[in-house]
CSV table of C-alpha atoms and ligand atoms in Angstrom, one decimal:
chain,number,residue,atom,x,y,z
A,1,MET,CA,-86.3,57.2,9.5
A,2,ARG,CA,-87.3,60.9,9.1
A,3,ILE,CA,-91.3,61.2,7.8
A,4,LEU,CA,-93.2,64.1,6.7
A,5,ILE,CA,-97.2,63.4,7.7
A,6,SER,CA,-99.8,65.1,6.1
A,7,ASN,CA,-103.7,64.6,5.2
A,8,ASP,CA,-106.7,65.9,3.3
A,9,ASP,CA,-109.1,66.2,6.1
A,10,GLY,CA,-107.3,68.8,8.0
A,11,TYR,CA,-105.1,68.9,11.4
A,12,LEU,CA,-107.9,68.4,14.0
A,13,ALA,CA,-108.7,64.6,12.0
A,14,PRO,CA,-108.7,61.6,14.4
A,15,GLY,CA,-107.0,59.8,11.5
A,16,ILE,CA,-103.8,62.1,11.3
A,17,GLU,CA,-103.8,62.0,15.2
A,18,ALA,CA,-103.7,58.5,15.0
A,19,LEU,CA,-101.2,58.3,12.8
A,20,ALA,CA,-98.7,60.1,14.0
A,21,SER,CA,-99.0,58.3,17.7
A,22,ALA,CA,-98.6,55.2,16.1
A,23,LEU,CA,-95.4,56.7,14.0
A,24,ALA,CA,-93.6,58.7,16.6
A,25,PRO,CA,-92.2,55.9,18.6
A,26,VAL,CA,-90.6,54.6,15.2
A,27,ALA,CA,-89.3,57.4,13.4
A,28,ASP,CA,-88.9,61.2,13.3
A,29,ILE,CA,-92.1,62.5,12.5
A,30,VAL,CA,-93.3,66.0,11.2
A,31,VAL,CA,-96.7,66.7,10.1
A,32,PHE,CA,-97.9,69.4,7.7
A,33,ALA,CA,-101.8,69.7,7.2
A,34,PRO,CA,-104.4,71.7,6.3
A,35,ASP,CA,-106.4,74.1,8.5
A,36,SER,CA,-109.7,72.8,7.5
A,37,ASN,CA,-111.1,69.6,5.7
A,38,ARG,CA,-109.9,69.4,2.1
A,39,SER,CA,-111.4,65.9,0.9
A,40,GLY,CA,-111.6,65.9,-2.7
A,41,ALA,CA,-109.0,68.7,-3.4
A,42,SER,CA,-107.3,66.7,-5.8
A,43,ASN,CA,-103.5,67.7,-7.0
A,44,SER,CA,-104.5,71.4,-6.7
A,45,LEU,CA,-101.7,73.8,-5.5
A,46,SER,CA,-102.9,77.3,-4.3
A,47,LEU,CA,-101.7,79.8,-6.7
A,48,ASP,CA,-103.9,82.9,-6.0
A,49,ARG,CA,-102.7,83.5,-3.0
A,50,PRO,CA,-99.9,83.3,-0.2
A,51,LEU,CA,-99.5,80.3,2.0
A,52,SER,CA,-98.9,80.7,5.9
A,53,VAL,CA,-97.7,78.3,8.0
A,54,GLN,CA,-98.5,77.9,11.8
A,55,GLN,CA,-97.9,75.4,14.6
A,56,ALA,CA,-100.6,73.9,16.4
A,57,ALA,CA,-100.5,73.6,20.5
A,58,ASN,CA,-99.6,69.5,19.5
A,59,GLY,CA,-96.8,70.7,17.4
A,60,PHE,CA,-98.5,69.9,13.9
A,61,TYR,CA,-97.9,72.6,11.3
A,62,VAL,CA,-101.1,74.0,10.1
A,63,VAL,CA,-101.4,75.4,6.4
A,64,ASN,CA,-103.9,77.2,5.0
A,65,GLY,CA,-104.0,75.5,2.1
A,66,THR,CA,-104.4,71.8,-0.1
A,67,PRO,CA,-102.6,68.8,0.9
A,68,THR,CA,-100.5,69.0,-1.7
A,69,ASP,CA,-99.6,72.9,-0.8
A,70,CYS,CA,-98.7,71.5,2.4
A,71,VAL,CA,-95.8,68.9,1.2
A,72,HIS,CA,-95.2,71.4,-1.2
A,73,VAL,CA,-94.4,74.1,1.5
A,74,ALA,CA,-92.7,71.9,3.6
A,75,LEU,CA,-90.4,70.3,1.1
A,76,THR,CA,-89.4,73.3,-1.0
A,77,GLY,CA,-89.9,76.0,2.0
A,78,VAL,CA,-89.3,74.7,5.7
A,79,LEU,CA,-87.8,71.6,6.2
A,80,ASP,CA,-83.9,71.8,6.2
A,81,TYR,CA,-84.0,68.5,5.4
A,82,ARG,CA,-85.0,65.8,2.9
A,83,PRO,CA,-87.6,63.5,4.5
A,84,ASP,CA,-87.3,59.5,4.0
A,85,LEU,CA,-90.9,58.9,3.6
A,86,ILE,CA,-94.3,60.5,3.1
A,87,VAL,CA,-97.2,59.4,4.5
A,88,SER,CA,-101.2,60.8,4.2
A,89,GLY,CA,-104.1,59.9,6.3
A,90,ILE,CA,-105.4,58.0,7.7
A,91,ASN,CA,-108.3,59.1,5.5
A,92,ASN,CA,-112.2,59.1,7.0
A,93,GLY,CA,-113.1,56.8,4.4
A,94,PRO,CA,-112.3,55.0,1.4
A,95,ASN,CA,-109.8,56.1,-1.5
A,96,MET,CA,-110.6,53.1,-3.8
A,97,GLY,CA,-110.6,52.9,-7.8
A,98,ASP,CA,-111.3,56.2,-9.4
A,99,ASP,CA,-111.4,58.1,-6.0
A,100,THR,CA,-107.7,58.5,-6.3
A,101,LEU,CA,-108.0,60.7,-9.2
A,102,TYR,CA,-110.1,63.3,-6.6
A,103,SER,CA,-108.8,62.3,-3.5
A,104,GLY,CA,-106.5,64.9,-1.6
A,105,THR,CA,-105.2,61.9,0.6
A,106,VAL,CA,-103.7,60.2,-2.6
A,107,ALA,CA,-102.5,63.7,-3.6
A,108,ALA,CA,-100.7,64.7,-0.6
A,109,ALA,CA,-98.5,61.4,-1.3
A,110,THR,CA,-98.3,62.0,-4.8
A,111,GLU,CA,-96.8,65.1,-4.1
A,112,GLY,CA,-94.0,63.6,-2.2
A,113,TYR,CA,-93.6,60.9,-5.2
A,114,LEU,CA,-93.1,64.1,-7.7
A,115,PHE,CA,-90.1,65.2,-5.7
A,116,GLY,CA,-88.6,61.9,-5.6
A,117,ILE,CA,-89.8,60.7,-2.1
A,118,PRO,CA,-91.4,57.5,-1.4
A,119,ALA,CA,-94.8,57.8,0.0
A,120,ILE,CA,-98.0,56.0,0.8
A,121,ALA,CA,-101.6,57.0,1.4
A,122,PHE,CA,-103.5,55.3,3.9
A,123,SER,CA,-107.4,55.3,3.7
A,124,GLN,CA,-109.9,53.6,6.4
A,125,ALA,CA,-112.5,51.9,4.1
A,126,GLU,CA,-115.4,53.3,6.2
A,127,HIS,CA,-116.2,56.3,7.8
A,128,GLY,CA,-116.7,57.1,11.2
A,129,TRP,CA,-113.1,56.7,12.8
A,130,ALA,CA,-114.2,53.5,14.3
A,131,HIS,CA,-111.4,51.7,14.7
A,132,ILE,CA,-109.2,53.8,14.0
A,133,ASP,CA,-106.1,52.9,16.6
A,134,ALA,CA,-106.2,49.4,14.6
A,135,ALA,CA,-105.5,51.4,11.2
A,136,ALA,CA,-103.0,53.4,12.8
A,137,ARG,CA,-101.1,50.4,13.7
A,138,VAL,CA,-101.4,48.6,10.5
A,139,ALA,CA,-100.0,51.9,8.6
A,140,ARG,CA,-97.1,51.4,11.3
A,141,ASP,CA,-96.8,47.8,10.3
A,142,ILE,CA,-96.4,48.9,6.6
A,143,VAL,CA,-94.0,51.9,7.3
A,144,LEU,CA,-92.0,49.3,8.9
A,145,ARG,CA,-92.1,47.1,6.0
A,146,ARG,CA,-89.3,47.5,4.0
A,147,PHE,CA,-90.3,47.4,-0.1
A,148,ASP,CA,-86.9,46.1,-1.4
A,149,GLU,CA,-88.4,44.5,-4.0
A,150,LEU,CA,-89.3,48.1,-5.6
A,151,ARG,CA,-87.1,50.5,-7.2
A,152,SER,CA,-87.4,53.9,-5.2
A,153,PRO,CA,-89.5,56.2,-5.2
A,154,TRP,CA,-92.6,54.0,-5.0
A,155,LEU,CA,-95.9,55.6,-4.4
A,156,PHE,CA,-98.5,53.2,-2.7
A,157,ASN,CA,-102.0,53.2,-2.1
A,158,VAL,CA,-103.5,51.6,1.1
A,159,ASN,CA,-107.0,51.2,2.1
A,160,ILE,CA,-107.4,49.2,5.7
A,161,PRO,CA,-111.1,47.6,6.7
A,162,ASN,CA,-112.7,49.0,9.4
A,163,LEU,CA,-112.1,46.2,12.0
A,164,PRO,CA,-110.6,45.3,15.2
A,165,TYR,CA,-106.7,44.7,14.9
A,166,GLU,CA,-106.8,40.9,15.2
A,167,GLN,CA,-109.6,40.8,12.6
A,168,ILE,CA,-107.7,42.4,9.5
A,169,GLY,CA,-106.6,40.1,7.0
A,170,ALA,CA,-103.6,40.0,4.8
A,171,LEU,CA,-101.6,42.9,3.2
A,172,THR,CA,-102.9,42.4,-0.3
A,173,PRO,CA,-101.1,43.7,-3.6
A,174,THR,CA,-104.0,45.0,-6.0
A,175,ARG,CA,-104.8,46.8,-8.7
A,176,LEU,CA,-107.6,50.0,-8.3
A,177,GLY,CA,-111.3,48.7,-9.4
A,178,ARG,CA,-113.4,51.1,-11.0
A,179,ARG,CA,-116.7,52.7,-10.4
A,180,HIS,CA,-119.6,53.9,-12.2
A,181,GLN,CA,-119.9,57.5,-13.1
A,182,ALA,CA,-120.6,60.0,-9.9
A,183,GLU,CA,-124.0,60.3,-9.0
A,184,PRO,CA,-125.7,63.7,-10.4
A,185,VAL,CA,-125.8,66.3,-8.1
A,186,ILE,CA,-128.2,67.4,-5.8
A,187,ARG,CA,-130.6,70.5,-6.4
A,188,ALA,CA,-131.7,72.7,-3.8
A,189,LEU,CA,-132.3,76.3,-3.2
A,190,ASP,CA,-130.6,78.8,-1.3
A,191,PRO,CA,-132.2,80.8,1.6
A,192,ARG,CA,-133.2,83.7,-1.0
A,193,GLY,CA,-134.6,81.3,-3.5
A,194,ARG,CA,-131.8,80.8,-6.2
A,195,PRO,CA,-130.8,77.4,-7.4
A,196,ILE,CA,-127.5,76.0,-5.7
A,197,PHE,CA,-125.8,72.1,-6.4
A,198,TRP,CA,-124.2,69.8,-3.9
A,199,ILE,CA,-122.1,67.3,-5.8
A,200,GLY,CA,-123.2,63.7,-5.5
A,201,PRO,CA,-121.5,60.6,-4.1
A,202,PRO,CA,-119.1,58.5,-5.9
A,203,GLY,CA,-120.9,56.2,-8.4
A,204,ALA,CA,-121.4,51.9,-7.5
A,205,THR,CA,-118.7,49.7,-8.6
A,206,ARG,CA,-118.0,48.6,-11.9
A,207,ASP,CA,-114.7,46.5,-11.6
A,208,ALA,CA,-114.8,45.6,-7.8
A,209,GLY,CA,-113.6,41.6,-8.8
A,210,GLU,CA,-110.9,39.5,-7.8
A,211,GLY,CA,-107.5,41.4,-7.8
A,212,THR,CA,-108.8,44.6,-7.1
A,213,ASP,CA,-108.9,47.0,-4.1
A,214,PHE,CA,-112.7,46.8,-3.8
A,215,TYR,CA,-112.4,43.0,-3.7
A,216,ALA,CA,-109.7,42.9,-1.2
A,217,VAL,CA,-111.4,45.2,1.5
A,218,ALA,CA,-114.9,43.6,1.2
A,219,ASN,CA,-113.0,40.3,2.3
A,220,GLY,CA,-111.4,41.9,5.1
A,221,ASN,CA,-108.0,42.4,4.1
A,222,ILE,CA,-105.7,45.7,3.3
A,223,SER,CA,-105.5,46.7,0.0
A,224,ILE,CA,-102.1,48.2,-1.2
A,225,THR,CA,-101.9,49.2,-5.2
A,226,PRO,CA,-98.6,50.5,-6.2
A,227,LEU,CA,-99.3,53.7,-8.2
A,228,GLN,CA,-97.8,55.8,-11.1
A,229,VAL,CA,-98.3,59.0,-12.5
A,230,ASP,CA,-97.8,58.9,-16.3
A,231,LEU,CA,-101.4,59.2,-17.5
A,232,THR,CA,-100.2,58.3,-21.5
A,233,HIS,CA,-102.6,56.0,-22.9
A,234,ARG,CA,-100.0,54.1,-24.7
A,235,ASP,CA,-102.2,51.6,-26.9
A,236,GLN,CA,-104.2,54.5,-27.9
A,237,LEU,CA,-100.3,56.4,-28.7
A,238,GLN,CA,-99.4,53.5,-30.4
A,239,ALA,CA,-102.2,53.3,-32.7
A,240,MET,CA,-102.4,57.1,-33.3
A,241,SER,CA,-98.8,57.0,-34.3
A,242,LYS,CA,-99.1,54.6,-36.8
A,243,ALA,CA,-101.9,56.0,-38.2
A,244,GLN,CA,-100.2,59.5,-38.6
A,245,SER,CA,-97.0,57.6,-40.5
A,246,ARG,CA,-99.3,55.8,-42.8
A,247,GLY,CA,-100.9,59.0,-43.2
A,248,SER,CA,-97.5,60.7,-44.1
A,249,ALA,CA,-96.3,57.7,-46.3
B,301,LIG,MN1,-111.0,63.0,3.2
């Protein structure tokens, strides 16, 4: 199995190091990661400048771009083969509910999925890298599990509780929960007295009930959410189409 690994925390992050170390014994791995922390990059591509790829001392390929750039460049410009799987992470902190729309970790996996390759985004549900080796072991377990019940390609968002391996619960299929809207920006003044704004923290959970990713992780279980990319609101489309046809009748 040939696996392309990326992340959004950058090539020096302990999470990608742990993930690569856990997968290297069971697969042919190659790593393409951003040169700096690009958390929150979402699915952005760099269209206003060229990208460079350099190889770090540990063999990782380092790209001066976003997580999506990394996977895009690897797949279409550098690798002379098509990976069997794209794996992203392990992110420093959760990517649950609405976080998935902003996440660069999820975006790197999504880019592979858009190229028709199965992909998994891994996040550790607390910041700080405690028990990162346990999370990496969980990631390897999931990579080695076959998902024959699904038609390829598939895209999974996985959140792993921050616990020792023996205390981590079951792999639990979930839907995305929801958050309240984000906290307001934090205002400050720069050293020259001009106003600046820091993006505030994400909102508190709104739908964290049973069956959601929030609920699974809060109960010590591993959340796995199968994602799709089509944003079409089918109910509204249907209502709109009905109204249109009435109007033209
Ligand atoms: Mn991140």
